[in-house]
PDB file of C-alpha atoms in Angstrom:
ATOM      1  CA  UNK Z   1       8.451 -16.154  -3.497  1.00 95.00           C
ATOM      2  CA  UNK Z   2       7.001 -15.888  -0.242  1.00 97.00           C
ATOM      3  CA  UNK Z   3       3.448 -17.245   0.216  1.00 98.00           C
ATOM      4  CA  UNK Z   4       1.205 -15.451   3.349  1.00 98.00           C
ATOM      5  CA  UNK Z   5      -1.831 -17.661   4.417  1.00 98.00           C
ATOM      6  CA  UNK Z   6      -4.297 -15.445   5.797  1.00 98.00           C
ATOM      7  CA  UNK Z   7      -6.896 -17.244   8.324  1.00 97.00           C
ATOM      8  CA  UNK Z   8      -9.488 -17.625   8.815  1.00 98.00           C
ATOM      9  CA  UNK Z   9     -11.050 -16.506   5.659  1.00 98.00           C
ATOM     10  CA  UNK Z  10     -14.033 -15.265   7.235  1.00 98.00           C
ATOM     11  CA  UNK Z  11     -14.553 -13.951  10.469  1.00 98.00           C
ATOM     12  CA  UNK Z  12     -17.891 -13.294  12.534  1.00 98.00           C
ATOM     13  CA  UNK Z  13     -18.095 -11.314  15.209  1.00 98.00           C
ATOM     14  CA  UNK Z  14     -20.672  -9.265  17.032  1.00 98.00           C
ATOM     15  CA  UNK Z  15     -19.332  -4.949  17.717  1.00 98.00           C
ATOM     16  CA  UNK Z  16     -17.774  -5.286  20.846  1.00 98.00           C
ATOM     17  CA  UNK Z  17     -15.841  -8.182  20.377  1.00 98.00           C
ATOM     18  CA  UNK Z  18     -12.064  -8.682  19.617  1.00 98.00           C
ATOM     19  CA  UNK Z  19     -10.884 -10.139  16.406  1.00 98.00           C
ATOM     20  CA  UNK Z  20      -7.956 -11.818  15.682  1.00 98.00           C
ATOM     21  CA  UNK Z  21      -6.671 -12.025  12.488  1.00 98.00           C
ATOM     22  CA  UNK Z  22      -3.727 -14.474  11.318  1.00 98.00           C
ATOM     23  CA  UNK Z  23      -1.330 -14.466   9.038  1.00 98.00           C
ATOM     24  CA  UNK Z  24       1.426 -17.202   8.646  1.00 98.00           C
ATOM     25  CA  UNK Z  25       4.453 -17.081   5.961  1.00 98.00           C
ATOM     26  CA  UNK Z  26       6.169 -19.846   4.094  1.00 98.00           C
ATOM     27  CA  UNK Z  27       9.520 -18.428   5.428  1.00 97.00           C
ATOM     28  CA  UNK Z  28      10.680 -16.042   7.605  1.00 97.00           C
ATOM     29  CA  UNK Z  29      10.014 -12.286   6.592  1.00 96.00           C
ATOM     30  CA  UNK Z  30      13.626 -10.293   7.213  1.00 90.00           C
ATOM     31  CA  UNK Z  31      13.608  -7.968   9.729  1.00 91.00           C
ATOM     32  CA  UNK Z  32       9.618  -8.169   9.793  1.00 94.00           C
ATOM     33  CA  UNK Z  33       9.095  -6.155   6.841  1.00 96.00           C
ATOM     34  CA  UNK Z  34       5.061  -7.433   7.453  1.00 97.00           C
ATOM     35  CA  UNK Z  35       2.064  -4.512   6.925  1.00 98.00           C
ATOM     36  CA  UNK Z  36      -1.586  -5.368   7.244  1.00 98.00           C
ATOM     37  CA  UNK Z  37      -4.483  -2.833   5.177  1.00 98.00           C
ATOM     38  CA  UNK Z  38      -7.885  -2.442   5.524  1.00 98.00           C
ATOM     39  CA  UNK Z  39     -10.175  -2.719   2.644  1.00 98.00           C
ATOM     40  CA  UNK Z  40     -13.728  -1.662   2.214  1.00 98.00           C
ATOM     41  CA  UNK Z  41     -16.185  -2.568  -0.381  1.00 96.00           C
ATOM     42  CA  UNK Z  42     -15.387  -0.354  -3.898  1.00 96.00           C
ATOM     43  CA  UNK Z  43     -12.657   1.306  -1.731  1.00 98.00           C
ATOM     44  CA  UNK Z  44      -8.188   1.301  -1.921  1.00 98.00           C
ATOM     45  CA  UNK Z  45      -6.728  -0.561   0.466  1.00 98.00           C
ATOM     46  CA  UNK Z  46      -5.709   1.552   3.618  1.00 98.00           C
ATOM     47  CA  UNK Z  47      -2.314   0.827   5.438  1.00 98.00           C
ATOM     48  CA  UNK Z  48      -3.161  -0.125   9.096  1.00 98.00           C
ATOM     49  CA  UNK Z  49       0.417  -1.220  10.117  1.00 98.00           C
ATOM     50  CA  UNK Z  50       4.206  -1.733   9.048  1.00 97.00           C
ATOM     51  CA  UNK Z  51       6.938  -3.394  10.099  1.00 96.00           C
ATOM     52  CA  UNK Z  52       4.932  -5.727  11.780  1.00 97.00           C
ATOM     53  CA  UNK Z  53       3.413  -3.841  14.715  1.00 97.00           C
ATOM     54  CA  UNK Z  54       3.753  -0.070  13.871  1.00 97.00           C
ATOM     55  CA  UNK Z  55       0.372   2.180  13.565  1.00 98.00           C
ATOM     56  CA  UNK Z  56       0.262   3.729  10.165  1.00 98.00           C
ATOM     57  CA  UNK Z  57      -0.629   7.785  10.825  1.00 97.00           C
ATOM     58  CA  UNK Z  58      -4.711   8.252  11.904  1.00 97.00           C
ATOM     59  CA  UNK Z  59      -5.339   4.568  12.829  1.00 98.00           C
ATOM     60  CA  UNK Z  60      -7.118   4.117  15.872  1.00 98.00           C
ATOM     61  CA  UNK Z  61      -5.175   2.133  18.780  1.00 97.00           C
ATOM     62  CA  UNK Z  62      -7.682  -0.783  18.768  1.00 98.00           C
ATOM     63  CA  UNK Z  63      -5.541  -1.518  16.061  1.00 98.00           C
ATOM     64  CA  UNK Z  64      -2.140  -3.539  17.035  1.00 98.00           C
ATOM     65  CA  UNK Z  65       0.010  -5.764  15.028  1.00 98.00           C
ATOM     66  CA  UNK Z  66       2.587  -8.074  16.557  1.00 98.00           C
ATOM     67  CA  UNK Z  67       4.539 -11.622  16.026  1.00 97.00           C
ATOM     68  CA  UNK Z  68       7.978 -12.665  14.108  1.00 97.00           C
ATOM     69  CA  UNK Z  69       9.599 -14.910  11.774  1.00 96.00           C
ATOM     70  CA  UNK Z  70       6.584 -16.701   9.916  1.00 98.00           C
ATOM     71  CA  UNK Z  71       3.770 -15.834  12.421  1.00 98.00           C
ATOM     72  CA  UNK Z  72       1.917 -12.498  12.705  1.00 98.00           C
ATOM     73  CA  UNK Z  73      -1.282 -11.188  14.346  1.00 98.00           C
ATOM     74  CA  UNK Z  74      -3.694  -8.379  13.849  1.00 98.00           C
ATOM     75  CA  UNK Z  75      -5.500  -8.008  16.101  1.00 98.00           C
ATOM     76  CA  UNK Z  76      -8.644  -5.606  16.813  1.00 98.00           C
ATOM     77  CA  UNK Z  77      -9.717  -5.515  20.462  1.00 98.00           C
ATOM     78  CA  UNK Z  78     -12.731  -3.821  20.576  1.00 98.00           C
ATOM     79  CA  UNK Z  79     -14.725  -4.071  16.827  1.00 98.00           C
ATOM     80  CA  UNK Z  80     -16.378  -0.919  15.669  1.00 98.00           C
ATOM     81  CA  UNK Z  81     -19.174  -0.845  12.670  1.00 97.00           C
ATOM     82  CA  UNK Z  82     -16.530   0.555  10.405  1.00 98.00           C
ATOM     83  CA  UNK Z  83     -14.223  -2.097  11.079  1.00 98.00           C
ATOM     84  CA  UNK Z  84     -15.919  -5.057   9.248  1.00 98.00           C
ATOM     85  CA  UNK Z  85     -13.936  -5.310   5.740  1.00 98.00           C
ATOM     86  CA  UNK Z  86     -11.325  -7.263   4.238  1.00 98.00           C
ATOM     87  CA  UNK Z  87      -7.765  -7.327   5.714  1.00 98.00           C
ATOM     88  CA  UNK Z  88      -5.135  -8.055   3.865  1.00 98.00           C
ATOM     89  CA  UNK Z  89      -1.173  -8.469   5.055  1.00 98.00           C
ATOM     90  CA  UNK Z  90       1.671  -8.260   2.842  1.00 98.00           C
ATOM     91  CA  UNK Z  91       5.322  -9.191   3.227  1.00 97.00           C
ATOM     92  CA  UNK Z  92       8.218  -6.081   1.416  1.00 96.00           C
ATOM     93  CA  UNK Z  93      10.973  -8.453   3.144  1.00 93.00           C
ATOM     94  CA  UNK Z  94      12.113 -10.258  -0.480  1.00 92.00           C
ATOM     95  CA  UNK Z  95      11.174  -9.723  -3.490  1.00 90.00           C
ATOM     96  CA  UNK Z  96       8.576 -10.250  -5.230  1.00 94.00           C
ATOM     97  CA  UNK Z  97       6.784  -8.164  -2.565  1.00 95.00           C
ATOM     98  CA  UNK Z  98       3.197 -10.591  -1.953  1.00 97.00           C
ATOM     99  CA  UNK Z  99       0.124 -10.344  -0.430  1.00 98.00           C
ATOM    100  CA  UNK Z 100      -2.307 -12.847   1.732  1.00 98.00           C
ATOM    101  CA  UNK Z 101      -5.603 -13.414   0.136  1.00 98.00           C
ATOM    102  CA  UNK Z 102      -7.658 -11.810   2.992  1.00 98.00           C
ATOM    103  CA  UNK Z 103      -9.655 -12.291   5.911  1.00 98.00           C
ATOM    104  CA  UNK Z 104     -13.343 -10.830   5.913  1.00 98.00           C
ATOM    105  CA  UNK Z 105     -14.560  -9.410   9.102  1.00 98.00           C
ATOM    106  CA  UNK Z 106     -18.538  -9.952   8.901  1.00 98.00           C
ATOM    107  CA  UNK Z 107     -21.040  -8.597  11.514  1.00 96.00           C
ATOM    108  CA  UNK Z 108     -22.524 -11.717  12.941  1.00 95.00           C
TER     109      UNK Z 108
ATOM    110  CA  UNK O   1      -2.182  16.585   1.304  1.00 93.00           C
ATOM    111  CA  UNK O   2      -1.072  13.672  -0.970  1.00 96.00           C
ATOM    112  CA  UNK O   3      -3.371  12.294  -3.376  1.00 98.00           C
ATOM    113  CA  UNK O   4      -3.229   9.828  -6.109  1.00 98.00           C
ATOM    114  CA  UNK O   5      -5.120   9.207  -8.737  1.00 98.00           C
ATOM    115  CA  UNK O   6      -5.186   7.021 -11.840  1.00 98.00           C
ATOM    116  CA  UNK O   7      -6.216   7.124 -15.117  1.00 98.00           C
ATOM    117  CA  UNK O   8      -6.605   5.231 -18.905  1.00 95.00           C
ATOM    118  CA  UNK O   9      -9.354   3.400 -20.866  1.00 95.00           C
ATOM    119  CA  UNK O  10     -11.646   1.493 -18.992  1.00 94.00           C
ATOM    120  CA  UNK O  11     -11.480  -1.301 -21.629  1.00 97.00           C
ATOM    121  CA  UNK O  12      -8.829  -2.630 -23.840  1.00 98.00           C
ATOM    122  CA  UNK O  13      -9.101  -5.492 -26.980  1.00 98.00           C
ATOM    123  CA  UNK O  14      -7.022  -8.896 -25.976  1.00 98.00           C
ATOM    124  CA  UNK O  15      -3.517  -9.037 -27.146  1.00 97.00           C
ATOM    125  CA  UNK O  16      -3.116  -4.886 -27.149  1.00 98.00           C
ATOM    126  CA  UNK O  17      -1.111  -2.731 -24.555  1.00 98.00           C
ATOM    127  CA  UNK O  18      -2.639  -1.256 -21.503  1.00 98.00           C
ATOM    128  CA  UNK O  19      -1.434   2.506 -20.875  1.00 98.00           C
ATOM    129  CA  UNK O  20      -2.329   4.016 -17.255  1.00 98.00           C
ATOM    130  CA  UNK O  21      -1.307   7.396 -15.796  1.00 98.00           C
ATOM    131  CA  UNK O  22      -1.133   7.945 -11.828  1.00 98.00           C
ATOM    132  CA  UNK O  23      -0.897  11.696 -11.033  1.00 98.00           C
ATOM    133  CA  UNK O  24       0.613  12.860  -7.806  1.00 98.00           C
ATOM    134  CA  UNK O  25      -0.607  16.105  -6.232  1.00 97.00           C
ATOM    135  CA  UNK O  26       0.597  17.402  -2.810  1.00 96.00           C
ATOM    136  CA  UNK O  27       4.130  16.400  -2.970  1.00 94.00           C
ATOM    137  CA  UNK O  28       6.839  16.037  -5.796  1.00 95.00           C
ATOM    138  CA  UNK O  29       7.061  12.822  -7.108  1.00 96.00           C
ATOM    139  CA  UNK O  30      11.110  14.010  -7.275  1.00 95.00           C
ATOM    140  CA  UNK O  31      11.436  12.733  -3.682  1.00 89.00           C
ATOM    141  CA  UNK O  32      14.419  10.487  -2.773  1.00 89.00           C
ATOM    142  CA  UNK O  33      12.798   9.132  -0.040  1.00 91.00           C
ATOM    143  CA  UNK O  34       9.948   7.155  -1.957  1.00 95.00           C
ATOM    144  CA  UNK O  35       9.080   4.928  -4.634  1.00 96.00           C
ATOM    145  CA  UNK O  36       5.674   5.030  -6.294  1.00 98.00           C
ATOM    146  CA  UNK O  37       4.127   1.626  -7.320  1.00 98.00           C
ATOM    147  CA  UNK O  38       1.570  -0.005  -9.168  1.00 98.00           C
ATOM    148  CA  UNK O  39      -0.785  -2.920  -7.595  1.00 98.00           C
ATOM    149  CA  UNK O  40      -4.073  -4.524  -9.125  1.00 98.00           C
ATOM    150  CA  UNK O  41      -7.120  -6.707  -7.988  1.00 98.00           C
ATOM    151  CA  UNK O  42      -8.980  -8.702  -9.810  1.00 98.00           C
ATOM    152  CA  UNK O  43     -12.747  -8.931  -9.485  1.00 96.00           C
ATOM    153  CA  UNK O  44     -13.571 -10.531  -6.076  1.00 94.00           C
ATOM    154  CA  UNK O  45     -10.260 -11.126  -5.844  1.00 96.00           C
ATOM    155  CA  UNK O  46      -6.872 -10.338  -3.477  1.00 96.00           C
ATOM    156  CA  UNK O  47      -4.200  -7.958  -4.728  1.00 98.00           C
ATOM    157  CA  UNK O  48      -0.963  -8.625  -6.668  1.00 98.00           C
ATOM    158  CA  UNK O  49       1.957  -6.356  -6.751  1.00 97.00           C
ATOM    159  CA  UNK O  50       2.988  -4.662 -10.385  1.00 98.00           C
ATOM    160  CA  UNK O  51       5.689  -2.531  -9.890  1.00 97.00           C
ATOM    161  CA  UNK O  52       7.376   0.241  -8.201  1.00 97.00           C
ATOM    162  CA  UNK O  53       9.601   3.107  -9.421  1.00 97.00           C
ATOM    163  CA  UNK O  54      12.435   5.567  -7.980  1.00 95.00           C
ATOM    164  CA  UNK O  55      12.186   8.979  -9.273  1.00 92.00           C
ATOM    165  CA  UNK O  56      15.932   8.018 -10.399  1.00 92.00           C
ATOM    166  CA  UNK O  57      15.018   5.460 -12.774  1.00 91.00           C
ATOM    167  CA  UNK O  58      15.381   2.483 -10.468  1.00 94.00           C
ATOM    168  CA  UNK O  59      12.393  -0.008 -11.184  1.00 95.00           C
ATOM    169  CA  UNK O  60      11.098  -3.132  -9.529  1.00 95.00           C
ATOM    170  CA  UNK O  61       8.790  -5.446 -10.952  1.00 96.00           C
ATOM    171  CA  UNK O  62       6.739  -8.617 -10.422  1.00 96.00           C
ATOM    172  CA  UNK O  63       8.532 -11.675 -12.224  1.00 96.00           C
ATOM    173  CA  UNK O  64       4.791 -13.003 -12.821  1.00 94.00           C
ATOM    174  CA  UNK O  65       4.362 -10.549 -15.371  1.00 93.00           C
ATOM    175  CA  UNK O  66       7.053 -12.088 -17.296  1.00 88.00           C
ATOM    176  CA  UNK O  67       8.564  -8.700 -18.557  1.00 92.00           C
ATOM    177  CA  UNK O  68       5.177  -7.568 -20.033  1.00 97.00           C
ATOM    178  CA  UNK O  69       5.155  -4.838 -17.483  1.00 97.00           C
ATOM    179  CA  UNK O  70       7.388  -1.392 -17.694  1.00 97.00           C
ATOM    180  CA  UNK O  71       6.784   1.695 -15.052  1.00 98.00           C
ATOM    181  CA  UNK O  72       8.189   4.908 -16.066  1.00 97.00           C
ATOM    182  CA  UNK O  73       8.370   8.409 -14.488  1.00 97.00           C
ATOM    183  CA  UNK O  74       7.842  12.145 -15.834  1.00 96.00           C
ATOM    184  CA  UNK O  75       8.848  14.941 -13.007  1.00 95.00           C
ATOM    185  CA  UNK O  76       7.802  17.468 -14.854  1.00 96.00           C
ATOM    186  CA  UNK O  77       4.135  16.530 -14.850  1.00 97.00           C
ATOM    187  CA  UNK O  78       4.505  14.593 -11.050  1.00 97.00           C
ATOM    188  CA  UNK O  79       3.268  11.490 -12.908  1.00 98.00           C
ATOM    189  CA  UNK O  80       4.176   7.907 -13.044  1.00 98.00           C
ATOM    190  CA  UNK O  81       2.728   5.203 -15.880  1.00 98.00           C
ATOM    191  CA  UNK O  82       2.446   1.747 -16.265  1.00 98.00           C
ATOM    192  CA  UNK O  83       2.499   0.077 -19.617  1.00 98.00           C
ATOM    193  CA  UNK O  84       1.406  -3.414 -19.981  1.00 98.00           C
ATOM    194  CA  UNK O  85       1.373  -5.448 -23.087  1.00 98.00           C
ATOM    195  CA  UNK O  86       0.056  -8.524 -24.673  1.00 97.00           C
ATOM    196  CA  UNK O  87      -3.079  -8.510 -22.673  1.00 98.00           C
ATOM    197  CA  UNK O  88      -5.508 -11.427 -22.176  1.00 97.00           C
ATOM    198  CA  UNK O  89      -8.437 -11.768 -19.802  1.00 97.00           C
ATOM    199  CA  UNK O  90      -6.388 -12.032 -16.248  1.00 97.00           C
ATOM    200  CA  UNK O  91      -5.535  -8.984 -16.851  1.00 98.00           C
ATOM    201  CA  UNK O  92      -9.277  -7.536 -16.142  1.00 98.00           C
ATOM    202  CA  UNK O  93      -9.026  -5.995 -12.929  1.00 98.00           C
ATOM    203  CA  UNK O  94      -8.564  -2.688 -10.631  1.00 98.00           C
ATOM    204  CA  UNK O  95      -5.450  -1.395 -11.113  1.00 98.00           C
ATOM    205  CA  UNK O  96      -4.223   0.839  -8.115  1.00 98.00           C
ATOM    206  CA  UNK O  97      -1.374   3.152  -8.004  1.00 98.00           C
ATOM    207  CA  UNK O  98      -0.045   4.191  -4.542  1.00 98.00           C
ATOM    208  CA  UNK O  99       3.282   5.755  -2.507  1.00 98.00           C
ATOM    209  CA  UNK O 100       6.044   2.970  -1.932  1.00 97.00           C
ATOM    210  CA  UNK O 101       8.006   3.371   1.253  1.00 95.00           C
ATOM    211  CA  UNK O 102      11.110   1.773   1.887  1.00 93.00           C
ATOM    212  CA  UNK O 103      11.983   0.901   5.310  1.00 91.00           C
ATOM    213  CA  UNK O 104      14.730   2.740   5.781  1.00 85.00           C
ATOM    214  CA  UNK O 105      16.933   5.500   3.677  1.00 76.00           C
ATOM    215  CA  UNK O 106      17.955   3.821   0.301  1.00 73.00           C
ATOM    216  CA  UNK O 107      15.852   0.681   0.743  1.00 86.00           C
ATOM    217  CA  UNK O 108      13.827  -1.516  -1.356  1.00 90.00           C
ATOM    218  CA  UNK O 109      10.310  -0.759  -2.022  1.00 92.00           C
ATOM    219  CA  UNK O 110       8.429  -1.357   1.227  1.00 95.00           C
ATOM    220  CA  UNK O 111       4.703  -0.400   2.119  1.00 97.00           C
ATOM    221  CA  UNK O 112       2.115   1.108   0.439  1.00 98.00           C
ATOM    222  CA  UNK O 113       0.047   4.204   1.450  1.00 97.00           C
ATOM    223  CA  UNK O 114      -1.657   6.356   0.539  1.00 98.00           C
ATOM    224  CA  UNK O 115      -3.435   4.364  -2.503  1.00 98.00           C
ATOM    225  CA  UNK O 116      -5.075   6.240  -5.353  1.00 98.00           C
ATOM    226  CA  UNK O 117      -9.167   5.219  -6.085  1.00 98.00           C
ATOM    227  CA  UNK O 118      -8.260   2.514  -8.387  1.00 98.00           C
ATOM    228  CA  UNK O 119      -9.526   2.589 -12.167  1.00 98.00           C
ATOM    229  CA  UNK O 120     -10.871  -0.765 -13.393  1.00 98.00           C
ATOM    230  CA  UNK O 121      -9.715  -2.053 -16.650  1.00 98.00           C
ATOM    231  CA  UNK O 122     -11.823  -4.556 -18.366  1.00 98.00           C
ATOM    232  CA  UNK O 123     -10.052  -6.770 -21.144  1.00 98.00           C
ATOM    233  CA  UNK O 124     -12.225  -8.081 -23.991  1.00 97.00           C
ATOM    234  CA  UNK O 125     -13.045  -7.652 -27.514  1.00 96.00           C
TER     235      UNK O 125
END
């Protein structure tokens, strides 16, 4: 199966600032079949993007997802208070279908 | 608008079955387009994939259940289940059910959104 290795595995940044969040796969994800979500405390996951760098429906554009291959990027460019969570990605290019472990996004 | 939402007992005795109910409101279930999946979290934890389902019958599942895991589907109530058997500890977690799109017409399972609240299922005697 696929293994994602989210980093780092925390992040902390000040409102304002731009994150960048990383996520790097064992092997190349077909056709990058890649999605990143958003999860608050005692909240679902929320899909952010798919297919690597396409806005899900109602996310803000400070949101943006790009790379290829092994090596994708999610980044935020201008952090909001409602934006410090957990992010996950997850790869739907071979099966079993897996998720990273996560990056937090802490206020500083 | 499409909602989710799970439920089942909140805790269940080691080495029993695990029954959970998702039900769908705000779209059929009977779509082509979609499959409709199953995901859980462990405490503190990331999130592991289950399952996923076709309104045809066509399953998925996650080998590292070893076969303990079977989804099935009822269109007449817009509801999809999970069954999960042999239980032990590692099982305790959040168990989410949520919309699985394919990337394209006929596809494998693909993303997942929207999710349901989650229902957290504690195993232990």
């Amino acid at each position: 199966e696929i293994v994602l290795t989210q980093s780092p595995g925390t992040l902390s940044l000040s409102p304002g600032e731009r994150a960048t969040l990383s996520c790097r796969a064992s092997q190349s994800i077909s056709s990058n079949y890649l999605a990143w979500y958003q999860q608050k405390p005692g909240q679902a996951p929320r899909l952010l993007i798919y297919g690597a760098f396409s806005r899900a429906t109602g996310i803000p554009d400070r949101f943006s997802g790009s790379g290829s291959g092994t090596d994708f990027t999610l980044t935020i460019s201008r952090l909001e208070p409602e934006d410090f969570a957990v992010y996950y990605c997850q790869q739907y290019g071979s099966s079993p279908r897996t998720f990273g472990r996560g990056t937090k996004v802490e206020i500083k | 608008q499409l909602q989710l939402q799970e439920s089942g007992p909140g805790l269940v005795k080691p080495s029993e079955t695990l029954s959970l109910t998702c039900t769908v409101s705000g779209r059929s279930i009977s779509s082509r387009s979609f499959y409709w999946g199953w995901i859980r979290q462990p405490p503190g934890k990331g999130l592991e994939w289950i399952g996923s389902i076709h309104y045809s019958g066509k399953s998925y599942y996650n080998p590292s259940l070893k076969s303990r895991g079977t989804i099935s589907i009822d269109t007449s109530k817009n509801q999809f289940s999970l069954k999960l058997t042999s239980l032990t500890a590692a099982d305790t977690a959040v168990y989410y059910c949520a919309r699985d799109r394919p990337p394209y017409d006929h596809g494998d399972p693909g993303w997942l959104d929207p999710w349901g609240q989650g229902t957290l299922v504690a195993v232990s005697s």
